[in-house]
PDB file of C-alpha atoms in Angstrom:
ATOM      1  CA  ASN A   1      69.979 150.810  56.265  1.00 86.00           C
ATOM      2  CA  PHE A   2      66.944 149.747  54.292  1.00 92.00           C
ATOM      3  CA  MET A   3      63.696 151.412  55.365  1.00 95.00           C
ATOM      4  CA  LEU A   4      60.026 151.091  54.483  1.00 97.00           C
ATOM      5  CA  THR A   5      57.857 154.210  54.457  1.00 97.00           C
ATOM      6  CA  GLN A   6      54.094 154.149  54.936  1.00 98.00           C
ATOM      7  CA  PRO A   7      51.601 157.014  55.202  1.00 98.00           C
ATOM      8  CA  HIS A   8      50.919 157.769  58.853  1.00 98.00           C
ATOM      9  CA  SER A   9      47.152 157.672  58.440  1.00 98.00           C
ATOM     10  CA  VAL A  10      44.416 157.223  55.850  1.00 98.00           C
ATOM     11  CA  SER A  11      40.653 157.443  55.986  1.00 97.00           C
ATOM     12  CA  GLU A  12      37.775 156.407  53.783  1.00 97.00           C
ATOM     13  CA  SER A  13      34.068 155.677  53.919  1.00 97.00           C
ATOM     14  CA  PRO A  14      32.461 152.267  54.351  1.00 97.00           C
ATOM     15  CA  GLY A  15      32.015 150.371  51.109  1.00 98.00           C
ATOM     16  CA  LYS A  16      34.860 152.206  49.364  1.00 98.00           C
ATOM     17  CA  THR A  17      38.281 150.905  48.326  1.00 98.00           C
ATOM     18  CA  ILE A  18      41.539 152.137  49.788  1.00 98.00           C
ATOM     19  CA  THR A  19      45.193 151.454  49.011  1.00 98.00           C
ATOM     20  CA  ILE A  20      48.024 151.749  51.524  1.00 98.00           C
ATOM     21  CA  SER A  21      51.511 152.148  50.099  1.00 98.00           C
ATOM     22  CA  CYS A  22      54.838 150.923  51.443  1.00 98.00           C
ATOM     23  CA  THR A  23      57.886 152.419  49.719  1.00 97.00           C
ATOM     24  CA  GLY A  24      61.369 150.952  49.900  1.00 94.00           C
ATOM     25  CA  SER A  25      64.274 153.324  50.535  1.00 94.00           C
ATOM     26  CA  SER A  26      66.822 151.600  48.337  1.00 85.00           C
ATOM     27  CA  GLY A  27      67.323 148.655  46.075  1.00 86.00           C
ATOM     28  CA  SER A  28      64.343 146.935  44.475  1.00 87.00           C
ATOM     29  CA  ILE A  29      61.232 146.253  46.540  1.00 88.00           C
ATOM     30  CA  ALA A  30      60.738 143.207  44.324  1.00 88.00           C
ATOM     31  CA  SER A  31      63.989 141.627  45.506  1.00 90.00           C
ATOM     32  CA  ASN A  32      62.435 140.409  48.754  1.00 92.00           C
ATOM     33  CA  PHE A  33      58.965 139.340  49.764  1.00 96.00           C
ATOM     34  CA  VAL A  34      56.638 141.835  51.432  1.00 97.00           C
ATOM     35  CA  GLN A  35      54.149 140.952  54.138  1.00 98.00           C
ATOM     36  CA  TRP A  36      51.213 142.977  55.476  1.00 98.00           C
ATOM     37  CA  TYR A  37      49.870 142.808  59.017  1.00 98.00           C
ATOM     38  CA  GLN A  38      46.718 144.143  60.617  1.00 98.00           C
ATOM     39  CA  GLN A  39      46.595 145.133  64.268  1.00 98.00           C
ATOM     40  CA  ARG A  40      43.310 146.062  65.862  1.00 97.00           C
ATOM     41  CA  PRO A  41      43.394 148.062  69.108  1.00 93.00           C
ATOM     42  CA  GLY A  42      44.328 145.911  72.063  1.00 94.00           C
ATOM     43  CA  SER A  43      45.120 142.865  69.941  1.00 97.00           C
ATOM     44  CA  ALA A  44      48.175 141.133  68.532  1.00 97.00           C
ATOM     45  CA  PRO A  45      49.027 141.606  64.860  1.00 98.00           C
ATOM     46  CA  THR A  46      47.635 139.133  62.335  1.00 98.00           C
ATOM     47  CA  THR A  47      48.884 138.411  58.839  1.00 98.00           C
ATOM     48  CA  LEU A  48      46.806 139.616  55.913  1.00 98.00           C
ATOM     49  CA  ILE A  49      49.281 139.090  53.075  1.00 98.00           C
ATOM     50  CA  TYR A  50      52.518 137.123  52.850  1.00 97.00           C
ATOM     51  CA  GLU A  51      54.996 136.728  49.994  1.00 97.00           C
ATOM     52  CA  ASP A  52      53.713 139.874  48.243  1.00 97.00           C
ATOM     53  CA  TYR A  53      50.177 138.749  47.425  1.00 97.00           C
ATOM     54  CA  LYS A  54      49.285 135.467  49.123  1.00 97.00           C
ATOM     55  CA  ARG A  55      46.471 135.360  51.675  1.00 97.00           C
ATOM     56  CA  PRO A  56      46.495 132.975  54.633  1.00 95.00           C
ATOM     57  CA  SER A  57      43.416 130.807  54.845  1.00 93.00           C
ATOM     58  CA  GLY A  58      40.601 132.664  56.547  1.00 94.00           C
ATOM     59  CA  VAL A  59      41.652 136.112  55.328  1.00 97.00           C
ATOM     60  CA  SER A  60      38.964 137.810  53.266  1.00 97.00           C
ATOM     61  CA  ASP A  61      39.568 138.321  49.547  1.00 97.00           C
ATOM     62  CA  ARG A  62      38.738 141.992  50.167  1.00 98.00           C
ATOM     63  CA  PHE A  63      42.432 142.244  51.055  1.00 98.00           C
ATOM     64  CA  SER A  64      44.995 142.088  48.264  1.00 98.00           C
ATOM     65  CA  GLY A  65      48.694 142.805  47.917  1.00 98.00           C
ATOM     66  CA  SER A  66      50.771 143.950  44.980  1.00 97.00           C
ATOM     67  CA  ILE A  67      54.215 145.210  43.996  1.00 96.00           C
ATOM     68  CA  ASP A  68      54.947 148.207  41.754  1.00 95.00           C
ATOM     69  CA  THR A  69      58.576 148.262  40.681  1.00 92.00           C
ATOM     70  CA  SER A  70      58.210 151.654  38.983  1.00 93.00           C
ATOM     71  CA  SER A  71      57.577 153.332  42.337  1.00 92.00           C
ATOM     72  CA  ASN A  72      59.550 150.766  44.336  1.00 94.00           C
ATOM     73  CA  SER A  73      56.467 150.217  46.427  1.00 96.00           C
ATOM     74  CA  ALA A  74      54.252 147.499  47.757  1.00 97.00           C
ATOM     75  CA  SER A  75      50.561 148.147  48.211  1.00 98.00           C
ATOM     76  CA  LEU A  76      47.765 146.756  50.304  1.00 98.00           C
ATOM     77  CA  THR A  77      44.311 147.274  48.819  1.00 98.00           C
ATOM     78  CA  ILE A  78      41.175 146.853  50.893  1.00 98.00           C
ATOM     79  CA  SER A  79      37.903 146.804  49.009  1.00 98.00           C
ATOM     80  CA  GLY A  80      34.365 147.075  50.370  1.00 98.00           C
ATOM     81  CA  LEU A  81      35.614 148.826  53.514  1.00 98.00           C
ATOM     82  CA  LYS A  82      33.932 147.876  56.770  1.00 97.00           C
ATOM     83  CA  THR A  83      34.083 149.614  60.124  1.00 96.00           C
ATOM     84  CA  GLU A  84      35.836 146.516  61.485  1.00 96.00           C
ATOM     85  CA  ASP A  85      38.760 147.282  59.144  1.00 98.00           C
ATOM     86  CA  GLU A  86      39.700 150.216  61.389  1.00 97.00           C
ATOM     87  CA  ALA A  87      43.152 149.214  62.571  1.00 98.00           C
ATOM     88  CA  ASP A  88      46.859 149.791  62.169  1.00 98.00           C
ATOM     89  CA  TYR A  89      48.479 148.213  59.122  1.00 98.00           C
ATOM     90  CA  TYR A  90      52.174 147.373  58.839  1.00 98.00           C
ATOM     91  CA  CYS A  91      54.249 146.270  55.895  1.00 98.00           C
ATOM     92  CA  GLN A  92      57.367 144.166  56.434  1.00 98.00           C
ATOM     93  CA  SER A  93      60.237 143.062  54.248  1.00 97.00           C
ATOM     94  CA  TYR A  94      63.904 142.134  54.646  1.00 94.00           C
ATOM     95  CA  ASP A  95      67.339 143.694  54.834  1.00 91.00           C
ATOM     96  CA  ASN A  96      69.759 140.806  54.414  1.00 89.00           C
ATOM     97  CA  ASN A  97      68.605 138.390  57.125  1.00 87.00           C
ATOM     98  CA  ASN A  98      66.824 140.986  59.215  1.00 93.00           C
ATOM     99  CA  TRP A  99      63.184 141.938  59.130  1.00 95.00           C
ATOM    100  CA  VAL A 100      62.281 145.565  58.452  1.00 96.00           C
ATOM    101  CA  PHE A 101      58.870 147.017  59.324  1.00 97.00           C
ATOM    102  CA  GLY A 102      57.200 150.105  57.976  1.00 98.00           C
ATOM    103  CA  GLY A 103      56.112 152.639  60.556  1.00 98.00           C
ATOM    104  CA  GLY A 104      52.469 151.623  60.296  1.00 98.00           C
ATOM    105  CA  THR A 105      49.356 153.246  58.847  1.00 98.00           C
ATOM    106  CA  LYS A 106      46.285 153.997  60.915  1.00 98.00           C
ATOM    107  CA  LEU A 107      43.132 153.368  58.886  1.00 98.00           C
ATOM    108  CA  THR A 108      39.977 155.180  59.885  1.00 98.00           C
ATOM    109  CA  VAL A 109      36.693 154.079  58.346  1.00 97.00           C
ATOM    110  CA  LEU A 110      34.130 156.817  58.755  1.00 91.00           C
TER     111      LEU A 110
ATOM    112  CA  GLU B   7      45.307 125.241  63.900  1.00 93.00           C
ATOM    113  CA  VAL B   8      48.578 127.024  64.604  1.00 96.00           C
ATOM    114  CA  GLN B   9      48.929 128.119  68.216  1.00 97.00           C
ATOM    115  CA  LEU B  10      51.782 130.126  69.688  1.00 98.00           C
ATOM    116  CA  VAL B  11      51.678 130.879  73.404  1.00 98.00           C
ATOM    117  CA  GLU B  12      54.262 133.212  74.896  1.00 98.00           C
ATOM    118  CA  SER B  13      55.134 133.262  78.574  1.00 97.00           C
ATOM    119  CA  GLY B  14      57.668 134.748  80.949  1.00 96.00           C
ATOM    120  CA  GLY B  15      56.832 138.427  80.732  1.00 94.00           C
ATOM    121  CA  VAL B  16      57.093 140.145  84.113  1.00 94.00           C
ATOM    122  CA  VAL B  17      58.290 143.343  85.742  1.00 97.00           C
ATOM    123  CA  VAL B  18      62.091 143.214  86.056  1.00 97.00           C
ATOM    124  CA  GLN B  19      64.606 145.715  87.339  1.00 97.00           C
ATOM    125  CA  PHE B  20      66.948 147.722  85.163  1.00 97.00           C
ATOM    126  CA  GLY B  21      70.023 145.624  84.378  1.00 97.00           C
ATOM    127  CA  GLY B  22      68.226 142.404  85.171  1.00 97.00           C
ATOM    128  CA  SER B  23      67.644 139.241  83.150  1.00 98.00           C
ATOM    129  CA  LEU B  24      64.611 137.409  81.892  1.00 97.00           C
ATOM    130  CA  ARG B  25      63.780 134.369  79.780  1.00 98.00           C
ATOM    131  CA  LEU B  26      60.785 134.385  77.494  1.00 98.00           C
ATOM    132  CA  SER B  27      59.305 131.193  76.081  1.00 98.00           C
ATOM    133  CA  CYS B  28      56.929 130.377  73.256  1.00 98.00           C
ATOM    134  CA  THR B  29      55.169 127.025  73.084  1.00 98.00           C
ATOM    135  CA  ALA B  30      54.039 126.027  69.598  1.00 98.00           C
ATOM    136  CA  SER B  31      51.419 123.574  68.394  1.00 97.00           C
ATOM    137  CA  GLY B  32      49.370 122.807  65.307  1.00 97.00           C
ATOM    138  CA  PHE B  33      52.281 122.590  62.864  1.00 97.00           C
ATOM    139  CA  ILE B  34      55.583 120.823  62.329  1.00 97.00           C
ATOM    140  CA  PHE B  35      57.761 123.076  64.462  1.00 97.00           C
ATOM    141  CA  ASP B  36      61.137 122.226  62.960  1.00 94.00           C
ATOM    142  CA  ASP B  37      59.932 123.011  59.437  1.00 97.00           C
ATOM    143  CA  PHE B  38      59.938 126.752  60.135  1.00 97.00           C
ATOM    144  CA  THR B  39      62.140 129.655  61.158  1.00 97.00           C
ATOM    145  CA  MET B  40      60.889 131.391  64.282  1.00 98.00           C
ATOM    146  CA  HIS B  41      61.022 135.053  65.198  1.00 98.00           C
ATOM    147  CA  TRP B  42      60.612 137.450  68.093  1.00 98.00           C
ATOM    148  CA  VAL B  43      59.034 140.826  67.392  1.00 98.00           C
ATOM    149  CA  ARG B  44      58.378 143.499  70.014  1.00 98.00           C
ATOM    150  CA  GLN B  45      56.167 146.521  70.343  1.00 98.00           C
ATOM    151  CA  VAL B  46      56.384 149.337  72.825  1.00 97.00           C
ATOM    152  CA  PRO B  47      52.761 150.090  73.796  1.00 93.00           C
ATOM    153  CA  GLY B  48      51.426 152.749  71.450  1.00 93.00           C
ATOM    154  CA  ASN B  49      54.360 152.386  69.028  1.00 97.00           C
ATOM    155  CA  GLY B  50      55.153 150.370  65.929  1.00 97.00           C
ATOM    156  CA  LEU B  51      56.549 146.881  65.470  1.00 98.00           C
ATOM    157  CA  GLU B  52      60.250 146.120  65.856  1.00 98.00           C
ATOM    158  CA  TRP B  53      61.870 142.873  64.784  1.00 97.00           C
ATOM    159  CA  VAL B  54      64.118 141.493  67.536  1.00 98.00           C
ATOM    160  CA  SER B  55      65.607 138.191  66.404  1.00 98.00           C
ATOM    161  CA  HIS B  56      65.120 135.024  64.434  1.00 97.00           C
ATOM    162  CA  VAL B  57      66.451 131.478  64.463  1.00 98.00           C
ATOM    163  CA  SER B  58      66.714 128.974  61.632  1.00 97.00           C
ATOM    164  CA  TRP B  59      64.674 125.780  61.640  1.00 97.00           C
ATOM    165  CA  ASP B  60      67.523 123.780  63.161  1.00 96.00           C
ATOM    166  CA  GLY B  61      68.753 126.439  65.578  1.00 96.00           C
ATOM    167  CA  THR B  62      72.171 126.764  63.954  1.00 97.00           C
ATOM    168  CA  ARG B  63      71.714 130.254  62.561  1.00 97.00           C
ATOM    169  CA  THR B  64      70.588 133.219  64.643  1.00 98.00           C
ATOM    170  CA  TYR B  65      70.143 136.886  63.775  1.00 97.00           C
ATOM    171  CA  TYR B  66      69.566 139.930  65.944  1.00 97.00           C
ATOM    172  CA  ALA B  67      68.538 143.554  65.683  1.00 96.00           C
ATOM    173  CA  ASP B  68      71.400 145.923  66.518  1.00 96.00           C
ATOM    174  CA  SER B  69      69.406 147.186  69.515  1.00 97.00           C
ATOM    175  CA  VAL B  70      69.621 143.789  71.259  1.00 98.00           C
ATOM    176  CA  LYS B  71      72.800 142.258  69.824  1.00 97.00           C
ATOM    177  CA  GLY B  72      75.107 141.020  72.569  1.00 97.00           C
ATOM    178  CA  ARG B  73      72.359 141.173  75.211  1.00 98.00           C
ATOM    179  CA  PHE B  74      69.651 138.821  73.896  1.00 98.00           C
ATOM    180  CA  THR B  75      70.002 135.175  72.843  1.00 98.00           C
ATOM    181  CA  ILE B  76      67.409 133.290  70.835  1.00 98.00           C
ATOM    182  CA  SER B  77      67.194 129.507  70.951  1.00 98.00           C
ATOM    183  CA  ARG B  78      64.791 126.715  70.201  1.00 98.00           C
ATOM    184  CA  ASP B  79      64.133 123.182  71.409  1.00 98.00           C
ATOM    185  CA  ASN B  80      62.631 121.200  68.548  1.00 98.00           C
ATOM    186  CA  THR B  81      62.013 118.224  70.833  1.00 97.00           C
ATOM    187  CA  LYS B  82      59.676 120.369  72.917  1.00 98.00           C
ATOM    188  CA  ASN B  83      58.278 122.628  70.177  1.00 98.00           C
ATOM    189  CA  SER B  84      59.499 125.646  72.074  1.00 98.00           C
ATOM    190  CA  LEU B  85      61.234 128.931  71.306  1.00 98.00           C
ATOM    191  CA  HIS B  86      63.123 131.019  73.851  1.00 98.00           C
ATOM    192  CA  LEU B  87      64.567 134.480  74.235  1.00 98.00           C
ATOM    193  CA  GLU B  88      67.183 135.022  76.917  1.00 98.00           C
ATOM    194  CA  MET B  89      67.317 138.725  77.757  1.00 98.00           C
ATOM    195  CA  ASN B  90      70.196 140.225  79.750  1.00 98.00           C
ATOM    196  CA  SER B  91      71.277 143.724  80.777  1.00 98.00           C
ATOM    197  CA  LEU B  92      67.719 144.914  80.377  1.00 98.00           C
ATOM    198  CA  ARG B  93      67.064 148.591  79.782  1.00 97.00           C
ATOM    199  CA  SER B  94      63.955 150.743  80.031  1.00 96.00           C
ATOM    200  CA  GLU B  95      63.729 150.783  76.230  1.00 96.00           C
ATOM    201  CA  ASP B  96      63.266 147.004  76.273  1.00 98.00           C
ATOM    202  CA  THR B  97      59.849 147.506  77.874  1.00 98.00           C
ATOM    203  CA  ALA B  98      57.420 146.131  75.290  1.00 98.00           C
ATOM    204  CA  PHE B  99      55.066 143.384  74.286  1.00 98.00           C
ATOM    205  CA  TYR B 100      57.095 140.504  72.861  1.00 98.00           C
ATOM    206  CA  TYR B 101      55.501 138.388  70.150  1.00 98.00           C
ATOM    207  CA  CYS B 102      56.534 134.974  68.911  1.00 98.00           C
ATOM    208  CA  VAL B 103      56.071 134.647  65.132  1.00 98.00           C
ATOM    209  CA  LYS B 104      56.209 131.541  62.964  1.00 97.00           C
ATOM    210  CA  GLY B 105      57.834 131.860  59.560  1.00 95.00           C
ATOM    211  CA  GLY B 106      56.089 130.949  56.309  1.00 91.00           C
ATOM    212  CA  GLN B 107      52.594 132.391  56.610  1.00 91.00           C
ATOM    213  CA  MET B 108      53.756 134.451  59.589  1.00 94.00           C
ATOM    214  CA  ASP B 109      51.457 133.331  62.380  1.00 96.00           C
ATOM    215  CA  TRP B 110      51.597 135.429  65.568  1.00 98.00           C
ATOM    216  CA  GLY B 111      51.188 134.656  69.236  1.00 98.00           C
ATOM    217  CA  GLN B 112      49.229 136.893  71.597  1.00 97.00           C
ATOM    218  CA  GLY B 113      52.329 138.397  73.165  1.00 98.00           C
ATOM    219  CA  THR B 114      53.806 138.723  76.628  1.00 98.00           C
ATOM    220  CA  LEU B 115      54.567 142.038  78.333  1.00 98.00           C
ATOM    221  CA  VAL B 116      58.032 142.788  79.640  1.00 98.00           C
ATOM    222  CA  THR B 117      58.372 145.839  81.865  1.00 98.00           C
ATOM    223  CA  VAL B 118      61.807 147.068  82.900  1.00 97.00           C
ATOM    224  CA  SER B 119      61.610 149.294  85.955  1.00 96.00           C
ATOM    225  CA  SER B 120      64.255 151.641  87.258  1.00 87.00           C
TER     226      SER B 120
END
C-alpha cells in the first residue's frame, strides 16, 4: 500500500522559514495531486494547499507547496514564521481512489 | 462561503449503529465529490469514504468496508454515513470534506462504549 512519510516534529524561530517534507513510498509523487492541511489544537483541519501548490482564497502567501520528483517528495514551506503557525500539518494524496494521509508533523515555533 | 455542518455524533454501544449527516451550503453541492475523514483524539487523520458527485460511485477504507455506507441527497445538499457493527476503534471525530479545494466541517464526535 502507498504511504506518505512526514517528520514527526519540527521547530524553528519566529520570522524564519521552514520546510516540511512528505515522501511517497512508491511510484511517482507527481502522479497524483498532494494537499496540505493545518490543524491547530482543538480545531478542525483547514486546507492550506491543494493540487500541489494552489492556495484557497484567504490562505496567506507565506504558505507554499511544491513537488520534487528527484526525492519523490512534496514539501510545504512556511515563511516568516509566526507563533500562530504552531499546529499539526498533514499531507494527503491518493492511492487509486482512496485518500492517503501522512502521519502529521507537529510544528513548534519558539 | 462554504459551510459544512456535521451532526449525529453520540455515544453508542459496541456493535450498535449510527447515522451521521452533513448539511452543505455556499456551493453547488452536486458539482463535487464528498468525503468522510475521521480522527481519533490525539491521533492523525484517517480517510473513511468518499462518494462521487452523483452518488453512483462509492469508495471505502478497508477498516470500514462492509460496515459503513456513504450516501448523498443532492436535492437536500446533504451527505450521510451509515455506520453499523461499531467497534471501539471507530471512536473518533468524523469530518465531512468537500472535494476540489477540500473544505472541512467542524466535525462530530462518535464514541463507541463497551
